[in-house]
Coordinates of C-alpha atoms and ligand atoms in Angstrom, one line a residue:
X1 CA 2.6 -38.3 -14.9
X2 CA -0.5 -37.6 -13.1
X3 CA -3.3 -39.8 -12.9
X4 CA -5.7 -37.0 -12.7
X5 CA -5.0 -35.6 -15.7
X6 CA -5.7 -39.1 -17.5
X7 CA -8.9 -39.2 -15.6
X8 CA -9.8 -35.6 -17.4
X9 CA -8.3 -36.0 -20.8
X10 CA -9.3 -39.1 -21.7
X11 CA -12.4 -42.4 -22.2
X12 CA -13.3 -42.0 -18.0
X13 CA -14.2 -38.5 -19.2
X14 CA -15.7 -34.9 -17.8
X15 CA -18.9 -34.3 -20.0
X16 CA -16.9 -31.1 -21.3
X17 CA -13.9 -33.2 -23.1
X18 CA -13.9 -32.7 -26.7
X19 CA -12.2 -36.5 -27.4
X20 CA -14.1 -39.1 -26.1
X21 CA -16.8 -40.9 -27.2
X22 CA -18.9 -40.6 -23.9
X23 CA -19.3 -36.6 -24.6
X24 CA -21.6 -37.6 -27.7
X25 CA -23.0 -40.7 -26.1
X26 CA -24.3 -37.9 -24.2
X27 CA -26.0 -35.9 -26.6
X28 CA -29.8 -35.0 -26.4
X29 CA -30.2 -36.5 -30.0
X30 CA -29.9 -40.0 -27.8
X31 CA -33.2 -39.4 -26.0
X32 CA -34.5 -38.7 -29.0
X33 CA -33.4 -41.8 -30.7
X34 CA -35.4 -43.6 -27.3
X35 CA -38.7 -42.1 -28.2
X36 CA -38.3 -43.8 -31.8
X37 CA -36.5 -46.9 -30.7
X38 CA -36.3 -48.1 -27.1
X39 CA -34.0 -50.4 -27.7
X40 CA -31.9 -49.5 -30.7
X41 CA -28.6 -47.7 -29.6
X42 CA -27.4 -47.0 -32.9
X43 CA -28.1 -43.5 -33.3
X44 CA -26.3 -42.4 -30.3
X45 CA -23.0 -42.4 -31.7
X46 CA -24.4 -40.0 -34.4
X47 CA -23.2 -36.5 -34.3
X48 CA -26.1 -34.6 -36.1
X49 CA -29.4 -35.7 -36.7
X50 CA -29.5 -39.5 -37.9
X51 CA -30.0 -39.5 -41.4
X52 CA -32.9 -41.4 -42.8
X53 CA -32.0 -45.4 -43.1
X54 CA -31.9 -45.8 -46.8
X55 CA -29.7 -42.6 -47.2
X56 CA -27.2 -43.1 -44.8
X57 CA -23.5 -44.6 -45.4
X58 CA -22.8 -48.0 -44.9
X59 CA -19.5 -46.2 -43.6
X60 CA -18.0 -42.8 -43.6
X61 CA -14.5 -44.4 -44.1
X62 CA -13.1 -45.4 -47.7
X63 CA -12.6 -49.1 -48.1
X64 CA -14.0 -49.9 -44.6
X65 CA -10.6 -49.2 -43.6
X66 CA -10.5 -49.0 -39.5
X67 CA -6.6 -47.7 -39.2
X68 CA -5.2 -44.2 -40.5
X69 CA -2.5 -42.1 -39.4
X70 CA -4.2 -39.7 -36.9
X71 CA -3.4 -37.0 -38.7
X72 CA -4.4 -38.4 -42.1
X73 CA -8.1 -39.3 -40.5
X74 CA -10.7 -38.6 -42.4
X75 CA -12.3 -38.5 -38.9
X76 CA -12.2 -34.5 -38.1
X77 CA -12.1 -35.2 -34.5
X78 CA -9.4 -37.9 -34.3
X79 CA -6.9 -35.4 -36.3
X80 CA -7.8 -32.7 -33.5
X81 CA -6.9 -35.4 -31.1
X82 CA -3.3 -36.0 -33.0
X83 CA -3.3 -32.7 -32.8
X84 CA -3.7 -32.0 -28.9
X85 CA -1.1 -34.9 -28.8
X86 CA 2.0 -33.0 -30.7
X87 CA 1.1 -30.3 -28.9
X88 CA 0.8 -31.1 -24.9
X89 CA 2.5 -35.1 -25.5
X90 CA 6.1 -36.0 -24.3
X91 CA 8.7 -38.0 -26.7
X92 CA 9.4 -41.2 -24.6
X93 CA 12.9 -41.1 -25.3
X94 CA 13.7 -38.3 -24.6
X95 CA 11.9 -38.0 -21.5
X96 CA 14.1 -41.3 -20.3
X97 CA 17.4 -40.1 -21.1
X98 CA 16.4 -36.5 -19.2
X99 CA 15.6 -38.9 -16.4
X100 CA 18.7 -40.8 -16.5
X101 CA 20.6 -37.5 -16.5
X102 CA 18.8 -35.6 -13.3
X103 CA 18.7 -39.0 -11.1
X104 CA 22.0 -37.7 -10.1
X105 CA 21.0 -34.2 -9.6
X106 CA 18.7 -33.3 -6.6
X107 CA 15.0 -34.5 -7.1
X108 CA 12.6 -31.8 -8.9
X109 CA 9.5 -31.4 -7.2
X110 CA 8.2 -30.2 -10.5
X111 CA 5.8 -32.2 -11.9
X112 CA 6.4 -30.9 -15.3
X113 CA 10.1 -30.9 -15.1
X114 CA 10.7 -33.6 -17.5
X115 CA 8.5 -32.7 -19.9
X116 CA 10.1 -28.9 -20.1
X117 CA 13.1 -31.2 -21.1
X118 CA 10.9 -33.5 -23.7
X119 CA 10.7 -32.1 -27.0
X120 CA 7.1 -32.8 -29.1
X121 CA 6.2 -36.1 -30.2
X122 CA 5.6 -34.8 -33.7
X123 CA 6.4 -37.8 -35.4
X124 CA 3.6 -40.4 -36.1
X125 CA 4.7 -44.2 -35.8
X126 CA 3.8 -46.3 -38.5
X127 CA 2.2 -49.1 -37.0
X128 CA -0.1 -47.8 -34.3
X129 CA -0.7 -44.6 -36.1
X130 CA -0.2 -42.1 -33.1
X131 CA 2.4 -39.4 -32.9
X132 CA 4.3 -41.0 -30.5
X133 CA 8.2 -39.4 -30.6
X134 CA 9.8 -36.4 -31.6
X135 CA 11.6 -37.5 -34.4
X136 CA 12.1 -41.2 -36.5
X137 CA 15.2 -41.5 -34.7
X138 CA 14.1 -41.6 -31.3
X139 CA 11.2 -43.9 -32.4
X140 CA 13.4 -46.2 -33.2
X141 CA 15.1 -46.5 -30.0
X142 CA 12.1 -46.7 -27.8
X143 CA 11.9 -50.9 -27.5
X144 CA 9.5 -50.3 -25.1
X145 CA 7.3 -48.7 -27.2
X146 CA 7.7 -51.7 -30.0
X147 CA 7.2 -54.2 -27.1
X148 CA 4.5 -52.8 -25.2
X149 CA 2.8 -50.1 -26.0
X150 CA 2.5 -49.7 -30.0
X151 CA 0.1 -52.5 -30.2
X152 CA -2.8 -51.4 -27.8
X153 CA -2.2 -47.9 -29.4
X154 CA -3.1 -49.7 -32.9
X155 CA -6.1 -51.4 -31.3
X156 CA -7.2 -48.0 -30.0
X157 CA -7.0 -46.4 -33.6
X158 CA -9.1 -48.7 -34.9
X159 CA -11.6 -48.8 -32.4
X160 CA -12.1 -45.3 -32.6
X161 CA -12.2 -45.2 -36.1
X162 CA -14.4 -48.1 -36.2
X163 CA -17.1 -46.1 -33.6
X164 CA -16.9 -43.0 -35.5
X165 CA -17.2 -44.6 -39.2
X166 CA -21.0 -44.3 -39.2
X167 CA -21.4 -48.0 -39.7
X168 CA -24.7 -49.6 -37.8
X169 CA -23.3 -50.1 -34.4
X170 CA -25.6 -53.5 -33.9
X171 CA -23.7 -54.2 -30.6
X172 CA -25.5 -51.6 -29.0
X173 CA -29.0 -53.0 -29.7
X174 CA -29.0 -54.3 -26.2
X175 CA -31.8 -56.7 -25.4
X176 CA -34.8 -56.4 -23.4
X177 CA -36.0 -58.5 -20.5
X178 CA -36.2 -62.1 -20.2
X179 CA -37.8 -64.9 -18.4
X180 CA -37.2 -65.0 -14.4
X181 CA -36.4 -69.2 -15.3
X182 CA -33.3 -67.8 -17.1
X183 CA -30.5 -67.1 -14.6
X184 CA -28.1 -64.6 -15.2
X185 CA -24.5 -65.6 -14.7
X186 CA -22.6 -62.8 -13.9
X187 CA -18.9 -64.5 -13.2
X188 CA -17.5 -62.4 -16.3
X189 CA -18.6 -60.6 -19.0
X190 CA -18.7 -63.9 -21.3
X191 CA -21.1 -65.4 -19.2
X192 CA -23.4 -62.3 -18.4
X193 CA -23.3 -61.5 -22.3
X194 CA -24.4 -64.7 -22.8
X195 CA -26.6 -65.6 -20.6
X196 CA -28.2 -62.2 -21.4
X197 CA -28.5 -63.0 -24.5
X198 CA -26.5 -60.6 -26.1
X199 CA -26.8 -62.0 -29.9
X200 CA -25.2 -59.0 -31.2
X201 CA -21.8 -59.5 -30.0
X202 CA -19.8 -61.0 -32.5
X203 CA -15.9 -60.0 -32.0
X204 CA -13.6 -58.5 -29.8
X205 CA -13.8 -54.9 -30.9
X206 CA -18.0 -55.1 -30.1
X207 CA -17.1 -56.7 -27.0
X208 CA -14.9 -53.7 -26.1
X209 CA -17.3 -50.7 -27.2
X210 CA -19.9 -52.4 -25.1
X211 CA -17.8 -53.3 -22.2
X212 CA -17.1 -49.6 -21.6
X213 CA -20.6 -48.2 -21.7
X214 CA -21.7 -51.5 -19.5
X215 CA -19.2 -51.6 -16.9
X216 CA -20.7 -49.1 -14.9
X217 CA -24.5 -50.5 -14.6
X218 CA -23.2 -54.4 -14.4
X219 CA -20.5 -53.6 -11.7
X220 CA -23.1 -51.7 -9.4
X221 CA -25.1 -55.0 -10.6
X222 CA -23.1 -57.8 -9.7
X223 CA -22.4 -56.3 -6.4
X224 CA -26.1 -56.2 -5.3
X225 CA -27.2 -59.7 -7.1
X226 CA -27.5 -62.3 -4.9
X227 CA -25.6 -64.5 -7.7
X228 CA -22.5 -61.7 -7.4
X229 CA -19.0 -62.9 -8.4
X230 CA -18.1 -61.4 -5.3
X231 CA -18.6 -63.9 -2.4
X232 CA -17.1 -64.6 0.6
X233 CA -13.6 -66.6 0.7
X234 CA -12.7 -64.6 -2.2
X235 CA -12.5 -61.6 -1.3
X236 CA -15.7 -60.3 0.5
X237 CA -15.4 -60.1 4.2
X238 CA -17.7 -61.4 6.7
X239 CA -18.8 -57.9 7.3
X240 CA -19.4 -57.6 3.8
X241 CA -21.5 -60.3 3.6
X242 CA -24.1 -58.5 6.3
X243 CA -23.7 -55.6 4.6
X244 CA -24.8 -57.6 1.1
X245 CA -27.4 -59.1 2.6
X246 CA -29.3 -56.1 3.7
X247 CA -29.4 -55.2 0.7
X248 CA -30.7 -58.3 -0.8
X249 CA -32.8 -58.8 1.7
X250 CA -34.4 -55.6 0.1
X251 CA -34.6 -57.1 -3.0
X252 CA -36.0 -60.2 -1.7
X253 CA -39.1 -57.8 -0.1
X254 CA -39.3 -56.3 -3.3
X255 CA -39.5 -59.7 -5.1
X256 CA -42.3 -60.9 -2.3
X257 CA -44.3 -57.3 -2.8
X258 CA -45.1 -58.6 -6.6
X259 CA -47.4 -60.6 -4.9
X260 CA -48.6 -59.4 -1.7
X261 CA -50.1 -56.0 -1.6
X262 CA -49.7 -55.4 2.5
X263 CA -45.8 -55.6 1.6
X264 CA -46.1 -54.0 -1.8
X265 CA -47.4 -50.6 0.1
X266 CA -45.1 -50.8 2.7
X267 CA -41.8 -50.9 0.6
X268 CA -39.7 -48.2 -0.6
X269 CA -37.2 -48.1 -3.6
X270 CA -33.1 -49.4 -3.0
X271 CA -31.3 -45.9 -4.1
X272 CA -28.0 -46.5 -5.6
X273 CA -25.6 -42.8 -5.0
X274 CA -23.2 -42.7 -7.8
X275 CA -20.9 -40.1 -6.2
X276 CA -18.1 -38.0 -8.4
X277 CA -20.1 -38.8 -11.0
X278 CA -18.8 -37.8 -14.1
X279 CA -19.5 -39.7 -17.6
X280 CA -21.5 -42.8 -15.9
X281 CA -23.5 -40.0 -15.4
X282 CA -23.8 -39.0 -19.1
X283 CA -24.1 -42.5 -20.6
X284 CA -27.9 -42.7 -22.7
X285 CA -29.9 -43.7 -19.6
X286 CA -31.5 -46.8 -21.1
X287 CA -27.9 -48.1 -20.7
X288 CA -29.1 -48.6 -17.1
X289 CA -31.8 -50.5 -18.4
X290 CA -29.9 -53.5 -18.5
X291 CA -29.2 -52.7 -14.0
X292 CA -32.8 -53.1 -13.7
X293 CA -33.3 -55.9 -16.1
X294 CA -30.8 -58.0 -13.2
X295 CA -33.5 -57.2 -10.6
X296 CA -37.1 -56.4 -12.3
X297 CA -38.7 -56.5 -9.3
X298 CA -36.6 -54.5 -7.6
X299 CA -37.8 -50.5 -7.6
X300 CA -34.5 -48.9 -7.9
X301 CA -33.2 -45.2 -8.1
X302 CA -30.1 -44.3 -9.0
X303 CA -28.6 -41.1 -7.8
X304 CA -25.5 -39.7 -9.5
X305 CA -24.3 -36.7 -7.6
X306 CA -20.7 -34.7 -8.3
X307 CA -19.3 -31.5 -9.3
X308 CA -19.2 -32.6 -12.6
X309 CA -22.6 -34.0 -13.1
X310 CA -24.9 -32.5 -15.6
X311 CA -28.5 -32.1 -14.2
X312 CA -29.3 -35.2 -16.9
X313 CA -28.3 -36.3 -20.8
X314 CA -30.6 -34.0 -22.4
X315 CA -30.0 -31.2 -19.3
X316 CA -33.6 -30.1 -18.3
X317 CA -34.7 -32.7 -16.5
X318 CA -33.2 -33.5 -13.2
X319 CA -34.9 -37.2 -12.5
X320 CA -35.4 -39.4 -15.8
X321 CA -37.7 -42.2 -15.2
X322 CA -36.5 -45.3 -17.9
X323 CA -39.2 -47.9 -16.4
X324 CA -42.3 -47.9 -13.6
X325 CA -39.1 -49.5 -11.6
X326 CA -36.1 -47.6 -12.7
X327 CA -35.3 -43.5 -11.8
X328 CA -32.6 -41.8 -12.7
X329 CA -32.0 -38.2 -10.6
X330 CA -28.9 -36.0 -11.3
X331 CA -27.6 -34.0 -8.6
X332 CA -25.0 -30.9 -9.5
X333 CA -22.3 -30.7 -6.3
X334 CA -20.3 -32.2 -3.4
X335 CA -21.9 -35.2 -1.8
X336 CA -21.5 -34.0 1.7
X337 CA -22.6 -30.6 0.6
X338 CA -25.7 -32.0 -0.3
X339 CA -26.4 -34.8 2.2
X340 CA -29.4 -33.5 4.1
X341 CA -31.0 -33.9 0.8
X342 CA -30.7 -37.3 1.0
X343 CA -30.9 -38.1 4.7
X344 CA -31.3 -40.4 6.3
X345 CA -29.5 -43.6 5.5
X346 CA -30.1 -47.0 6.0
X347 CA -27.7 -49.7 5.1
X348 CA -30.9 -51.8 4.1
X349 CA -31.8 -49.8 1.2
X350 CA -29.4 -47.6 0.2
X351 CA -25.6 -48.2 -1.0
X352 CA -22.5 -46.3 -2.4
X353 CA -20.4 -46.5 -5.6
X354 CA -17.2 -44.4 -6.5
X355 CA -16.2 -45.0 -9.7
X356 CA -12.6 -43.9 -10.1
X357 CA -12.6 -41.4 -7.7
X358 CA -9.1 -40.6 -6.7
X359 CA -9.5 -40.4 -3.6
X360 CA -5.7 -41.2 -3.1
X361 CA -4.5 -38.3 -5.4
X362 CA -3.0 -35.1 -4.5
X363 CA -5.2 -33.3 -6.7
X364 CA -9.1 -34.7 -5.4
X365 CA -8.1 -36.0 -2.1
X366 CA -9.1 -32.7 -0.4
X367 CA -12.7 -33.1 -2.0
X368 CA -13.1 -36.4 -0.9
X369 CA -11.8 -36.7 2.4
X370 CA -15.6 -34.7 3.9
X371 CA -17.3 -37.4 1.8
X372 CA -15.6 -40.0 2.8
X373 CA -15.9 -38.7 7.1
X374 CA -19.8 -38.6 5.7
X375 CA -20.3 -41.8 4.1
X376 CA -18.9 -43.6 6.9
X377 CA -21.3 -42.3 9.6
X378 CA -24.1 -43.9 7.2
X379 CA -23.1 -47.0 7.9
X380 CA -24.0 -47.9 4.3
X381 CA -21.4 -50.3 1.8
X382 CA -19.3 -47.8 -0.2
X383 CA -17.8 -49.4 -3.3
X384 CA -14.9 -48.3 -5.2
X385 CA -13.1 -48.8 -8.0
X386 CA -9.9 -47.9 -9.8
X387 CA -7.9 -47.4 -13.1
X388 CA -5.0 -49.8 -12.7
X389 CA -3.7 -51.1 -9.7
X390 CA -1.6 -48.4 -8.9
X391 CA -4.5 -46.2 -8.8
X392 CA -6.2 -48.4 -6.8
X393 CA -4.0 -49.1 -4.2
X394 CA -3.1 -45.3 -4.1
X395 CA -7.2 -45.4 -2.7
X396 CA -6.7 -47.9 -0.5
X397 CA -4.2 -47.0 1.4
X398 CA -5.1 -43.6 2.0
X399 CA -9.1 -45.0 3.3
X400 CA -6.2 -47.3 5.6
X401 CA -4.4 -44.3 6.9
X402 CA -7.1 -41.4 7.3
X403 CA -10.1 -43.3 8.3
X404 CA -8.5 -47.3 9.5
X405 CA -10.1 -47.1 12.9
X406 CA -13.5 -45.9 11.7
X407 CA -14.1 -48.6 8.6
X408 CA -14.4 -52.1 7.9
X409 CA -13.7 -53.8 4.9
X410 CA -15.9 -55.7 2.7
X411 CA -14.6 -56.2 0.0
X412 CA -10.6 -56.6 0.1
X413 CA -8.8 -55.0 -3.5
X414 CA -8.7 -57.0 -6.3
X415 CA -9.9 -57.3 -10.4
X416 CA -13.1 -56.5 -11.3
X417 CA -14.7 -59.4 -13.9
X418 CA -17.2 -56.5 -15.4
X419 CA -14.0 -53.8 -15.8
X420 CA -14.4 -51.7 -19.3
X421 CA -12.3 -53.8 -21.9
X422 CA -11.0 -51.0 -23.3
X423 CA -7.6 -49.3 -22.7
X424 CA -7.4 -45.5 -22.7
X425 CA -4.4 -43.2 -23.2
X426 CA -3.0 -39.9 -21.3
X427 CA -2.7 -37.6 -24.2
X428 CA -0.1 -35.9 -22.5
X429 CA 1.9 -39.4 -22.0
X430 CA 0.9 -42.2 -24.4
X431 CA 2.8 -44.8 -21.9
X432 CA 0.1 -44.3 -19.4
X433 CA -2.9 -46.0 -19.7
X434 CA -6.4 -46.7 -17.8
X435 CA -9.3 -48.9 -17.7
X436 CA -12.5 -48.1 -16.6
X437 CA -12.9 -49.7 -13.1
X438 CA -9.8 -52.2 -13.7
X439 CA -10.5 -52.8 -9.7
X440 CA -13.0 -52.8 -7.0
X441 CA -13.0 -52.4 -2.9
X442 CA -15.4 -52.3 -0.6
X443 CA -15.8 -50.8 3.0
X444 CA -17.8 -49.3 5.5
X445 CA -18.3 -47.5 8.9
X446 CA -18.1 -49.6 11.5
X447 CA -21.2 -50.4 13.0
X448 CA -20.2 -50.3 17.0
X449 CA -18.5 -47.6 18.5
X450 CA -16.4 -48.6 21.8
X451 CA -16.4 -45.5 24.0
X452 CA -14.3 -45.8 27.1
X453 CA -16.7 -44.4 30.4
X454 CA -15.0 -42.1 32.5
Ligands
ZN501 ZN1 12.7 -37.4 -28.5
ZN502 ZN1 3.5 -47.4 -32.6

């Protein structure tokens, strides 16, 4: 199963997929819903024009009932998705015993060998809702299914239903700024949401719809806060930490230019490259309100440049500007194509993030690899992160093998407190599943070069 197929088919999405929730998230009607509201995010779920308050639905779905059958939806898109399922999907079972029958035969190198083998998984499981085997028989074989899988499968049918059933999504009424006496504690999502006084929070499912859309702009945050969760001894390296505080020594000179105008002219703004970008990029850019609102002194701009990156949400604009402090520039194309519009670098003011990038599989290494031979003559930090560990690891050790002798680590592999809380599914393999940067690493060039005189 590839990884890279998840990463286009499903939640970490390519603005073009027709099943997630991030492709409408990204609809112009959101920047319209800013001009009315700046800091109401309920409309941006809405497929068509918001209806006026007092006409709308409390909710589209009969009973406020969150769990259907996909294919007994009254959601038009989730029965599509059932659909796309029975139609590209694998049967589990059968997929194991056409495993267990070639491991004595010579390996495949097809990829797709075992599903050629797999009949449809037309049959939908009654207790997570998904058609998840070819037939009741082989359902009821599958223990692992039972044991593992069914029950986030459930918990994904319901959240979707529940984002889609054209209830008031309160939880994405995110809050505004608040007093510089009130420190944010970003060790995990429980404290930042509640130090941040997120009132509108109130159950595990919220926490989860919010988590996804907020992992991006509070991971890139609680790497550059000078309270980050992501200190040395645990996992930051001592050349992370002078990497780290070059850039907070920014922020600091930002902080000090509030009140001195000799230092106010003389600064310029921390840019933050969000390369591959793909649906960070398409998120309703007040989401990244809440970056800024973790340094509001700080002027920030965030560049999100990939193949896959619209020129912005509402595509006309190429730069959104959310506050007098906060831009937002969208840049169509490879990074290292593009990286004499951004030269030069300096490892003070500007910094990297990957998010999911893959650069350890088959199908995007090539891509990456001149980005990567790019980013480390920059001398910048690079973050990334990845979908599992698997994925992960798959990243690290390539960065290890290809480019060992020309980086340094800053940040060694591990969980990331501010990953999405939200599982998503391969649609072509329901056993494989992804979270939004599960994990995060760090690294950099090295800043010396030791050349031997001849
Ligand atoms: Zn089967
Ligand atoms: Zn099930």
């Amino acid at each position: 199963m590839s990884l890279s197929i998840l990463r286009n088919r499903i939640g970490i999405l390519p603005h073009h997929s027709k099943y997630g929730i991030v492709s409408r998230i990204g609809s112009a009607n959101f920047l319209k819903a800013q001009q009315r509201t700046l800091f109401s995010f309920k409309n941006f779920l809405s497929k068509s024009k918001p209806q006026k308050q007092e006409n709308r639905p409390k909710s589209l779905l009969p009973d406020n009932n969150l769990f259907y059958p996909l294919s007994k939806s009254p959601i038009k898109a989730i029965v599509e998705k059932g659909k796309t399922i029975t139609e590209h999907g694998i049967c589990p079972t059968c997929d194991t015993v056409h495993k267990a029958s070639d491991a004595s035969h010579e390996q495949h190198a097809h990829n797709n060998y075992s599903v050629a083998h797999s009949k449809r998984p037309t049959f939908e499981c009654p207790d997570c809702g998904y058609p998840t085997h070819c037939s009741k028989e082989h359902w009821e074989l599958d223990e692992q299914h039972k044991n593992e899988v069914c029950k986030y499968l459930r918990v994904a049918n319901e959240d979707e239903h529940d984002l889609r059933s054209g209830r008031r999504m309160s939880e994405f009424e995110f809050p505004s700024s608040q007093s510089p006496e009130i420190v944010v504690n970003l060790s995990n999502w429980d404290t930042f949401f509640y130090t941040r006084n997120f009132l509108t929070i109130k159950n595990d499912r919220s926490l989860r719809h919010v988590s996804k859309i907020l992992s991006y702009p509070i991971t890139i945050g609680a790497v550059m806060h000078p309270y980050s969760p992501f200190v040395y001894g645990k996992g930051l390296t001592h050349e992370g930490v002078k990497s780290l505080t070059a850039i907070r020594t920014t922020i600091r000179e930002h902080e000090l230019a509030k009140s001195d105008k000799n230092l106010a002219s003389m600064i310029s703004p921390i840019r933050i490259f969000v390369l591959g970008a793909r649906s960070e990029a398409m998120l309703p850019p007040l989401v990244y309100l809440q970056l800024h609102y973790l340094f509001p002194n700080s002027m920030l701009n965030v560049y999100f440049v990939g193949p896959e990156c619209i020129p912005s949400p509402d595509e006309t604009r190429s730069t959104v500007s959310i506050s007098s402090k906060l831009s937002l520039k969208y840049y169509k194309g490879l990074f290292h194509e593009q990286i004499w519009s951004f030269a030069p670098f300096d490892p003070y003011n500007d910094i990297f993030f990957m998010f999911n990038p893959g650069i350890g599989h088959s199908l995007t290494h090539n891509s990456w690899k001149p980005t990567i031979d790019k980013l480390l003559e920059t001398k910048c930090p690079i973050f990334g992160t990845g979908f599992n560990e698997n994925d992960m690891n798959n990243d690290v050790s390539i960065l290890e093998k290809e480019h060992g002798e020309q980086l340094d680590w800053l940040l060694q592999p591990r969980e990331n407190p501010f990953a999405s809380l939200k599982k998503d599914f391969g649609l072509n393999d329901l056993r494989v599943w992804a979270i939004a940067n599960w994990g995060i690493y760090g690294f950099r060039g090295k800043t010396y070069e030791v050349r031997s005189v001849e």
